[in-house]
PDB file of C-alpha atoms in Angstrom:
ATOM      1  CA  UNK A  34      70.021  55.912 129.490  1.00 55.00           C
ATOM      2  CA  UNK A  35      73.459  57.415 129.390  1.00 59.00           C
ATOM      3  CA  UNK A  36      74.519  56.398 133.046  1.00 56.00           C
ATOM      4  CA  UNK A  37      73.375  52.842 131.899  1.00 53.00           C
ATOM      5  CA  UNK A  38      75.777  52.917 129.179  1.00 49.00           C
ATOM      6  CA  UNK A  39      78.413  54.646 131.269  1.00 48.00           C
ATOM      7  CA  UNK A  40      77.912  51.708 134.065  1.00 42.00           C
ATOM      8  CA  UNK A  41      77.922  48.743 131.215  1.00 42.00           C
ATOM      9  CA  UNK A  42      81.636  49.917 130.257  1.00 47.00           C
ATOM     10  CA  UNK A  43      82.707  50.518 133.661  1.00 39.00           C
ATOM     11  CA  UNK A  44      81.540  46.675 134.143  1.00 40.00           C
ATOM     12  CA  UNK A  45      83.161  45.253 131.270  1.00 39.00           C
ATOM     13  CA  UNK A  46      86.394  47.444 131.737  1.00 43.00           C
ATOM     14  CA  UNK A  47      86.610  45.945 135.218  1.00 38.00           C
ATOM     15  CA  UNK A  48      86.176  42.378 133.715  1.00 42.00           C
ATOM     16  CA  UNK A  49      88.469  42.628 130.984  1.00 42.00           C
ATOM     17  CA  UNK A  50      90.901  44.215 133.220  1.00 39.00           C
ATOM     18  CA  UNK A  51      90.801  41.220 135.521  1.00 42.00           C
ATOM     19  CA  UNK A  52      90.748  38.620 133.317  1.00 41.00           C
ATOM     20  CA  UNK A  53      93.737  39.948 131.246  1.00 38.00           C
ATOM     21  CA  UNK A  54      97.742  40.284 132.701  1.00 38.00           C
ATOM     22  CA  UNK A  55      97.465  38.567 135.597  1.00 44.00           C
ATOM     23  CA  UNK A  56      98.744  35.011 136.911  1.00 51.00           C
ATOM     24  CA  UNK A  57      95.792  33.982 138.895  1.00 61.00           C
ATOM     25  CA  UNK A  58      93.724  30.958 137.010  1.00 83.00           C
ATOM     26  CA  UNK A  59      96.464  30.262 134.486  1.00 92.00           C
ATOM     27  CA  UNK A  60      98.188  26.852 134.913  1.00 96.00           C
ATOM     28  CA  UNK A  61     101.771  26.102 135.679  1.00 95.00           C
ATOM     29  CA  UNK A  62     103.537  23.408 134.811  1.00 95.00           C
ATOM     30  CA  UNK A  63     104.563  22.269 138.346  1.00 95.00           C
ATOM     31  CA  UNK A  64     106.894  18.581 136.978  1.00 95.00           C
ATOM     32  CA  UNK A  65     106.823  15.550 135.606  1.00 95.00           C
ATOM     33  CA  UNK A  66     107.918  11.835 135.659  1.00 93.00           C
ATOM     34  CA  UNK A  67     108.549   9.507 133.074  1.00 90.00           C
ATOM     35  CA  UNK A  68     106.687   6.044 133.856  1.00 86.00           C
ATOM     36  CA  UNK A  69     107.249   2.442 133.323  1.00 76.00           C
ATOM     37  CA  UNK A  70     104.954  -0.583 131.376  1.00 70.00           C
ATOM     38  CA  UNK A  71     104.411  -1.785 135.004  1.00 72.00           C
ATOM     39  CA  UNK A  72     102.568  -0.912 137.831  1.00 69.00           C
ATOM     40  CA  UNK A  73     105.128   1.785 139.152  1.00 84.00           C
ATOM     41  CA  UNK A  74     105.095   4.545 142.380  1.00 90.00           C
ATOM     42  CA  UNK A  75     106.695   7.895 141.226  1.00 92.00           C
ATOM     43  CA  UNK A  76     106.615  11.109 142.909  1.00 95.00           C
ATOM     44  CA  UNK A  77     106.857  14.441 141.490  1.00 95.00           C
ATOM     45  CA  UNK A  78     108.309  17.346 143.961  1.00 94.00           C
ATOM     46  CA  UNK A  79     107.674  20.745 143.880  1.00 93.00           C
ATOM     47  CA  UNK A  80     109.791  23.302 145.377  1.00 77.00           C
ATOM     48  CA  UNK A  81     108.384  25.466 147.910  1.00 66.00           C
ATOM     49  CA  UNK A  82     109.089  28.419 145.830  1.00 67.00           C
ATOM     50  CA  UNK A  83     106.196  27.796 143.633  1.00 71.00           C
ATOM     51  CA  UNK A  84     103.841  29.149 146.008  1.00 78.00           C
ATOM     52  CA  UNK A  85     100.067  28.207 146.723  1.00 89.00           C
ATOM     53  CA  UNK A  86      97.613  26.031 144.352  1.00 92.00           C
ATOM     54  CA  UNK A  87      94.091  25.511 144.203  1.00 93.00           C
ATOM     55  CA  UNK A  88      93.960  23.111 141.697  1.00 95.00           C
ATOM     56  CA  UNK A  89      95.954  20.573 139.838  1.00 96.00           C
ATOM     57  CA  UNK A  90      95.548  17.994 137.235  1.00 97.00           C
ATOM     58  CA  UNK A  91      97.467  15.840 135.179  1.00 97.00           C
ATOM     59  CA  UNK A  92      98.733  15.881 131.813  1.00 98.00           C
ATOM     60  CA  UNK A  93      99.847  12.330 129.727  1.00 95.00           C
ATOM     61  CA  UNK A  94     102.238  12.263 126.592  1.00 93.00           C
ATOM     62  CA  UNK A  95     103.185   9.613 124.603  1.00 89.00           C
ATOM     63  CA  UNK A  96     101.276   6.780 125.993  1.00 89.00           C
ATOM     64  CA  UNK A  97      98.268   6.528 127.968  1.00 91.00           C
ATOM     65  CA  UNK A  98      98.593   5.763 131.867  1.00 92.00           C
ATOM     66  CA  UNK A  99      95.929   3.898 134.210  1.00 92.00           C
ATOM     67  CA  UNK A 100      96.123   6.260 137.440  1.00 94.00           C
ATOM     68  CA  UNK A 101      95.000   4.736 140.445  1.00 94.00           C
ATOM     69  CA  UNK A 102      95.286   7.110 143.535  1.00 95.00           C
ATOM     70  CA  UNK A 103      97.658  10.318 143.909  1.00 96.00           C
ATOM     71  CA  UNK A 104      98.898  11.593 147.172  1.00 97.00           C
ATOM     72  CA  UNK A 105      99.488  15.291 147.787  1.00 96.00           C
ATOM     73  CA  UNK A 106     101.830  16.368 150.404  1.00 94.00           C
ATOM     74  CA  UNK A 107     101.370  19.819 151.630  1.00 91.00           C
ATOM     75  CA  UNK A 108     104.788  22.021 153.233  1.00 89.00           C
ATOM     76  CA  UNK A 109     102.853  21.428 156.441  1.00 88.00           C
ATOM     77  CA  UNK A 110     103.340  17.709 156.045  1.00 89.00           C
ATOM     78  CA  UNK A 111      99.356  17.345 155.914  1.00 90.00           C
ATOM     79  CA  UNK A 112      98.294  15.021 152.402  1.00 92.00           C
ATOM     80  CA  UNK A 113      95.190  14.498 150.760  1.00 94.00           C
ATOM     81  CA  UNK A 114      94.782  10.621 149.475  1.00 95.00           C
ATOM     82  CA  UNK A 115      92.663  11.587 145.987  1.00 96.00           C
ATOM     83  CA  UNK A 116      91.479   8.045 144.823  1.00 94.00           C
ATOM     84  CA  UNK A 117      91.474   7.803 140.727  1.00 94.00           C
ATOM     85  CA  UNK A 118      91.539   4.602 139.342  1.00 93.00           C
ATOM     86  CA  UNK A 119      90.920   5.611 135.183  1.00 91.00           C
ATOM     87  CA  UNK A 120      92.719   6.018 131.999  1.00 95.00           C
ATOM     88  CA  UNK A 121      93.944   9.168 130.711  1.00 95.00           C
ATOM     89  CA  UNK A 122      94.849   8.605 127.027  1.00 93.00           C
ATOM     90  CA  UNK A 123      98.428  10.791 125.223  1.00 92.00           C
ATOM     91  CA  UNK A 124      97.265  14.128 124.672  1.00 94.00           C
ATOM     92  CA  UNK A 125      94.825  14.604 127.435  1.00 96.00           C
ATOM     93  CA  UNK A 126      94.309  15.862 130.753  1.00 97.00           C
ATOM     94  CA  UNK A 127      92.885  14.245 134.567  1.00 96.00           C
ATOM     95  CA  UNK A 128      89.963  15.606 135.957  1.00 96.00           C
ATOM     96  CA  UNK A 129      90.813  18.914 137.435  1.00 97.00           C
ATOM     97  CA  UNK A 130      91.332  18.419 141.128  1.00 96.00           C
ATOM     98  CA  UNK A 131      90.110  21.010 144.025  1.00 95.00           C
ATOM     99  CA  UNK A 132      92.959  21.016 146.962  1.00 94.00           C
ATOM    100  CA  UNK A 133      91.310  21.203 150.332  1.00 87.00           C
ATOM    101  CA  UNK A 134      92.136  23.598 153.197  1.00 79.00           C
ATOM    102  CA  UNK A 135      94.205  26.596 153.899  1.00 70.00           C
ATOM    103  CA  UNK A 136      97.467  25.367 154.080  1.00 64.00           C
ATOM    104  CA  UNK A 137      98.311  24.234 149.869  1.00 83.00           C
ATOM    105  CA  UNK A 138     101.709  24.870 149.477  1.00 91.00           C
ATOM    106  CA  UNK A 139     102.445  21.031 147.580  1.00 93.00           C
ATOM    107  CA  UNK A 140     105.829  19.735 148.541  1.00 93.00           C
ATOM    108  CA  UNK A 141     105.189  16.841 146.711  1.00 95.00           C
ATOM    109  CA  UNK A 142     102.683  14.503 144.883  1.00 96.00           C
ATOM    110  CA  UNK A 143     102.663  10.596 145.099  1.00 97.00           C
ATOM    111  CA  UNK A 144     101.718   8.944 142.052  1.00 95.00           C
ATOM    112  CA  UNK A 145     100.370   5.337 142.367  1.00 93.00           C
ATOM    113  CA  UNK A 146     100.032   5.002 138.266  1.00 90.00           C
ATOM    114  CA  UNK A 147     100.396   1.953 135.387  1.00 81.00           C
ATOM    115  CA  UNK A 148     101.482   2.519 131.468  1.00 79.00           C
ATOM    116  CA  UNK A 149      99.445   0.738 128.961  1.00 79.00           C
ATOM    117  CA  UNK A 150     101.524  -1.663 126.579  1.00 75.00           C
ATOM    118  CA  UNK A 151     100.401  -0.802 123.125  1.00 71.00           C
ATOM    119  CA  UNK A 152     104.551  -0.564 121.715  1.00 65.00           C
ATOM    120  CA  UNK A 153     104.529   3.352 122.380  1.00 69.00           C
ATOM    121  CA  UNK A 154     106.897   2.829 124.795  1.00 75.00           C
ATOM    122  CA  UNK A 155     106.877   4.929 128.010  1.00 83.00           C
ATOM    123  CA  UNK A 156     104.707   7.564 129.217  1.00 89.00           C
ATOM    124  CA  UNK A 157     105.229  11.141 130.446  1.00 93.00           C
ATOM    125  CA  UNK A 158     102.990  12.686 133.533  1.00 95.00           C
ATOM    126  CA  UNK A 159     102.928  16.091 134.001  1.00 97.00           C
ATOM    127  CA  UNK A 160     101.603  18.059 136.972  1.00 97.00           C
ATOM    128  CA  UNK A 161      99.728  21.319 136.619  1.00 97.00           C
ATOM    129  CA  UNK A 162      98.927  23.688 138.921  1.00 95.00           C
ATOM    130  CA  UNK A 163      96.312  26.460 139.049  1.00 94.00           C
ATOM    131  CA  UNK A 164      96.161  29.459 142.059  1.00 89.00           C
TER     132      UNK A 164
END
């Protein structure tokens, strides 16, 4: 009974210990772009000093924005064409988005995207990343 109890807190020590202090999982804000009542192209870099992602989604102030397709180019010049085509409404957040392969060091990320009129005047994307 004891070493049962003595192996549940070495488990949950470990656990806590990994999900606490360290940057894996969190996001980081990676950019973002102000965009236009029309259909509009934008791109948002990222410097290579930000290092490797897994994951990245989008974040929408202000107004919401129809996105139709983002591009992300990697430092190795390989992209990934991610088709969208919804809404994400002011205050919300894109699907999260797996990156595929090794190599996901994101130079940049195309944006193929349209504002919505409804007089609240432009939009702000963001770009998030998660290692």
């Amino acid at each position: 009974m004891q070493r049962r109890i003595i192996l549940l807190g070495l488990v949950l020590s470990l656990a806590g210990g990994a999900a606490s202090g360290q940057s894996f999982g969190r996001w980081e804000k990676l950019g973002q772009r102000e965009v236009a009542l029309r259909q509009d192209y934008d791109v948002i870099h990222v410097g290579r000093s930000e290092g490797f992602f897994r994951q990245i989604k989008l974040n929408v102030k202000h107004n919401a924005v129809t996105v139709e397709r983002l591009t992300v180019v990697y430092a190795n010049g390989v992209h990934d064409d991610i088709p969208m085509g919804y809404l994400i409404r002011p205050a919300t957040d894109s699907r999260v988005i797996d990156l595929r392969g090794r190599d996901r060091q994101i130079r940049r990320v195309e944006m193929v995207l349209k504002s919505v009129r409804n007089g609240k005047g432009r939009a702000v994307v963001e770009l998030w990343g998660r290692r």
